[in-house]
Amino acid sequence: MTDFMRWLYAHYIKPEIEDSDATGYEAALSLMDTNLNSELREQYARTLEFYASRAFCLGFYTGQGFAQSSQASFGSTQPSI
């Protein structure tokens, strides 16, 4: 992972994850937090960093592609009312 992606994760993606609504996932997240020892917790955090960063990139790439393809197909990216 590039230095920029690590910076982006630390300053944008991770705060968004921490501030997001966890309704319905409280029990699973609590189990992850209480049952993992420090080594596994660190590995879990690294895995979360990797997959969250990849998901962000995927959303960026597909969103960018969608805007380009819809503009070419429909002439505008503005929603219709």
Coordinates of N, CA, C and O in Angstrom, one line a residue:
M1 N 0.9 -1.2 0.0 CA 0.0 0.0 0.0 C 0.9 1.2 0.0 O 1.9 1.3 0.7
T2 N 0.5 2.2 -0.7 CA 1.3 3.4 -0.8 C 1.2 4.3 0.4 O 0.3 4.1 1.2
D3 N 2.2 5.2 0.6 CA 2.2 6.1 1.7 C 0.9 7.0 1.7 O 0.3 7.3 2.7
F4 N 0.5 7.4 0.5 CA -0.7 8.2 0.4 C -1.9 7.4 0.9 O -2.8 8.0 1.6
M5 N -2.1 6.2 0.5 CA -3.2 5.4 1.0 C -3.2 5.2 2.5 O -4.3 5.2 3.1
R6 N -2.0 5.0 3.1 CA -1.9 4.9 4.5 C -2.4 6.2 5.2 O -3.1 6.2 6.2
W7 N -1.9 7.3 4.6 CA -2.3 8.7 5.1 C -3.8 8.8 5.0 O -4.5 9.3 5.9
L8 N -4.4 8.5 3.8 CA -5.8 8.7 3.5 C -6.6 7.8 4.5 O -7.6 8.3 5.1
Y9 N -6.1 6.6 4.8 CA -6.8 5.7 5.7 C -6.8 6.3 7.1 O -7.9 6.4 7.8
A10 N -5.7 6.8 7.6 CA -5.6 7.3 8.9 C -6.4 8.6 9.1 O -6.9 8.9 10.2
H11 N -6.4 9.5 8.1 CA -7.0 10.8 8.2 C -8.5 10.9 7.7 O -9.1 11.9 8.0
Y12 N -8.9 9.9 6.9 CA -10.2 10.1 6.3 C -11.1 8.8 6.5 O -12.1 8.8 7.0
I13 N -10.5 7.7 6.0 CA -11.3 6.4 6.0 C -11.6 5.9 7.4 O -12.7 5.6 7.8
K14 N -10.5 5.8 8.3 CA -10.7 5.3 9.6 C -11.6 6.2 10.5 O -12.5 5.6 11.1
P15 N -11.5 7.5 10.4 CA -12.5 8.3 11.2 C -13.9 8.1 10.7 O -14.9 8.1 11.5
E16 N -14.1 7.9 9.4 CA -15.4 7.7 8.9 C -16.0 6.3 9.4 O -17.2 6.2 9.7
I17 N -15.1 5.3 9.4 CA -15.5 4.0 9.9 C -15.9 4.1 11.4 O -16.9 3.6 11.9
E18 N -15.1 4.8 12.2 CA -15.3 5.0 13.6 C -16.6 5.8 13.9 O -17.3 5.5 14.9
D19 N -16.9 6.7 13.1 CA -18.1 7.6 13.3 C -19.4 7.0 12.7 O -20.4 7.6 12.9
S20 N -19.3 5.9 11.9 CA -20.4 5.4 11.2 C -21.4 4.7 12.2 O -21.0 4.2 13.3
D21 N -22.6 4.5 11.8 CA -23.6 3.9 12.6 C -23.4 2.4 12.6 O -23.3 1.7 11.6
A22 N -23.2 1.8 13.8 CA -23.0 0.4 13.9 C -24.2 -0.4 14.4 O -24.1 -1.5 14.9
T23 N -25.4 0.1 14.2 CA -26.6 -0.5 14.6 C -26.7 -1.9 13.9 O -26.5 -2.0 12.7
G24 N -26.9 -2.9 14.7 CA -27.0 -4.3 14.3 C -25.7 -5.0 14.3 O -25.6 -6.2 14.1
Y25 N -24.6 -4.3 14.5 CA -23.3 -4.9 14.6 C -22.6 -4.8 15.9 O -21.4 -5.2 16.1
E26 N -23.3 -4.3 16.9 CA -22.7 -4.0 18.2 C -22.1 -5.3 18.8 O -21.0 -5.2 19.4
A27 N -22.9 -6.4 18.8 CA -22.4 -7.6 19.5 C -21.2 -8.1 18.8 O -20.2 -8.5 19.5
A28 N -21.2 -8.2 17.5 CA -20.0 -8.7 16.7 C -18.8 -7.8 17.0 O -17.7 -8.3 17.2
L29 N -18.9 -6.5 16.9 CA -17.8 -5.6 17.2 C -17.3 -5.7 18.6 O -16.1 -5.7 18.8
S30 N -18.2 -5.9 19.5 CA -17.8 -6.0 20.9 C -17.0 -7.3 21.1 O -16.0 -7.3 21.8
L31 N -17.4 -8.4 20.5 CA -16.7 -9.7 20.6 C -15.3 -9.5 20.0 O -14.3 -10.1 20.5
M32 N -15.2 -8.9 18.9 CA -13.9 -8.7 18.2 C -13.0 -7.9 19.2 O -11.8 -8.2 19.3
D33 N -13.5 -6.9 19.8 CA -12.7 -6.0 20.7 C -12.3 -6.7 22.0 O -11.2 -6.6 22.5
T34 N -13.2 -7.6 22.5 CA -12.8 -8.2 23.8 C -12.1 -9.6 23.7 O -11.4 -10.0 24.6
N35 N -12.3 -10.3 22.6 CA -11.8 -11.6 22.5 C -10.4 -11.7 21.8 O -9.8 -12.8 21.9
L36 N -10.0 -10.7 21.2 CA -8.7 -10.7 20.5 C -7.6 -10.3 21.5 O -7.7 -9.3 22.2
N37 N -6.5 -11.0 21.4 CA -5.3 -10.6 22.2 C -4.6 -9.5 21.4 O -5.0 -9.1 20.3
S38 N -3.6 -8.9 22.0 CA -3.0 -7.7 21.4 C -2.4 -7.9 20.0 O -2.5 -7.1 19.1
E39 N -1.8 -9.1 19.8 CA -1.2 -9.5 18.5 C -2.3 -9.6 17.4 O -2.2 -9.1 16.3
L40 N -3.4 -10.3 17.8 CA -4.5 -10.5 16.8 C -5.2 -9.2 16.6 O -5.7 -8.9 15.5
R41 N -5.4 -8.4 17.6 CA -6.0 -7.1 17.4 C -5.2 -6.2 16.4 O -5.8 -5.5 15.6
E42 N -3.9 -6.3 16.5 CA -3.1 -5.5 15.6 C -3.2 -6.0 14.2 O -3.3 -5.3 13.2
Q43 N -3.2 -7.4 14.0 CA -3.4 -8.0 12.7 C -4.8 -7.6 12.1 O -5.0 -7.4 10.9
Y44 N -5.8 -7.6 13.0 CA -7.2 -7.3 12.6 C -7.2 -5.8 12.1 O -7.8 -5.5 11.0
A45 N -6.5 -4.9 12.8 CA -6.5 -3.5 12.4 C -5.8 -3.3 11.1 O -6.2 -2.6 10.2
R46 N -4.7 -4.1 10.8 CA -4.0 -4.0 9.5 C -4.9 -4.6 8.4 O -4.9 -4.0 7.3
T47 N -5.6 -5.6 8.7 CA -6.5 -6.2 7.7 C -7.6 -5.2 7.4 O -8.0 -5.0 6.2
L48 N -8.2 -4.6 8.4 CA -9.2 -3.6 8.2 C -8.7 -2.4 7.4 O -9.4 -2.0 6.4
E49 N -7.5 -2.0 7.6 CA -6.9 -0.9 6.9 C -6.8 -1.3 5.4 O -7.1 -0.5 4.5
F50 N -6.3 -2.5 5.1 CA -6.1 -2.9 3.7 C -7.5 -3.0 3.0 O -7.6 -2.4 1.9
Y51 N -8.4 -3.7 3.6 CA -9.7 -3.9 2.9 C -10.5 -2.6 2.8 O -11.2 -2.3 1.8
A52 N -10.5 -1.8 3.8 CA -11.2 -0.5 3.7 C -10.6 0.4 2.7 O -11.3 1.1 1.9
S53 N -9.2 0.4 2.6 CA -8.6 1.2 1.6 C -8.9 0.7 0.2 O -9.1 1.5 -0.8
R54 N -8.9 -0.6 0.0 CA -9.2 -1.2 -1.3 C -10.7 -0.9 -1.7 O -11.0 -0.6 -2.8
A55 N -11.6 -0.9 -0.7 CA -13.0 -0.6 -1.0 C -13.1 0.8 -1.3 O -13.9 1.2 -2.2
F56 N -12.4 1.7 -0.7 CA -12.4 3.1 -1.0 C -12.0 3.3 -2.5 O -12.6 4.1 -3.2
C57 N -10.9 2.7 -2.9 CA -10.4 2.8 -4.2 C -11.4 2.3 -5.2 O -11.6 2.9 -6.3
L58 N -12.0 1.1 -4.9 CA -13.0 0.6 -5.8 C -14.2 1.5 -6.0 O -14.6 1.8 -7.1
G59 N -14.6 2.1 -4.9 CA -15.7 3.1 -5.0 C -15.3 4.3 -5.8 O -16.1 4.8 -6.6
F60 N -14.1 4.8 -5.7 CA -13.6 5.9 -6.4 C -13.5 5.6 -7.9 O -13.9 6.3 -8.7
Y61 N -12.9 4.4 -8.2 CA -12.8 4.0 -9.6 C -14.1 3.8 -10.3 O -14.3 4.2 -11.4
T62 N -15.0 3.1 -9.6 CA -16.3 2.8 -10.3 C -17.1 4.1 -10.3 O -17.9 4.2 -11.3
G63 N -17.0 4.9 -9.4 CA -17.8 6.2 -9.4 C -17.3 7.1 -10.5 O -18.0 7.7 -11.3
Q64 N -16.0 7.1 -10.7 CA -15.4 7.9 -11.8 C -15.8 7.3 -13.1 O -16.1 8.1 -14.0
G65 N -15.7 6.0 -13.3 CA -16.1 5.4 -14.5 C -17.6 5.6 -14.8 O -18.0 5.8 -16.0
F66 N -18.4 5.6 -13.8 CA -19.8 5.8 -14.0 C -20.1 7.2 -14.5 O -20.9 7.4 -15.4
A67 N -19.4 8.2 -13.9 CA -19.7 9.6 -14.3 C -19.2 9.8 -15.8 O -19.9 10.4 -16.5
Q68 N -18.2 9.2 -16.2 CA -17.7 9.3 -17.6 C -18.7 8.6 -18.5 O -19.0 9.1 -19.5
S69 N -19.1 7.4 -18.2 CA -19.9 6.6 -19.1 C -21.3 7.2 -19.1 O -21.9 7.3 -20.2
S70 N -21.9 7.7 -18.0 CA -23.2 8.3 -18.1 C -23.2 9.7 -18.8 O -24.2 10.0 -19.5
Q71 N -22.1 10.4 -18.7 CA -22.0 11.7 -19.4 C -22.0 11.4 -20.9 O -22.6 12.1 -21.7
A72 N -21.2 10.4 -21.3 CA -21.2 10.1 -22.8 C -22.5 9.5 -23.2 O -22.9 9.8 -24.4
S73 N -23.2 8.8 -22.4 CA -24.4 8.1 -22.9 C -25.6 9.1 -22.8 O -26.5 9.1 -23.7
F74 N -25.7 9.9 -21.8 CA -26.8 10.8 -21.6 C -26.6 12.3 -21.8 O -27.5 13.0 -21.7
G75 N -25.3 12.6 -21.9 CA -25.0 14.0 -22.1 C -24.8 14.9 -20.9 O -24.4 16.0 -20.9
S76 N -25.2 14.3 -19.7 CA -25.0 15.0 -18.5 C -25.0 14.1 -17.3 O -25.5 13.0 -17.4
T77 N -24.3 14.5 -16.2 CA -24.2 13.7 -15.0 C -25.2 14.2 -14.0 O -25.2 13.7 -12.9
Q78 N -25.9 15.2 -14.3 CA -26.9 15.8 -13.4 C -28.1 15.0 -13.3 O -28.6 14.5 -14.3
P79 N -28.6 14.8 -12.0 CA -29.8 14.0 -11.9 C -31.1 14.7 -12.5 O -31.1 15.9 -12.5
S80 N -32.0 13.9 -13.0 CA -33.2 14.5 -13.6 C -34.2 14.6 -12.4 O -34.2 13.8 -11.5
I81 N -35.1 15.6 -12.6 CA -36.1 15.9 -11.5 C -37.4 15.4 -12.0 O -37.8 15.5 -13.1

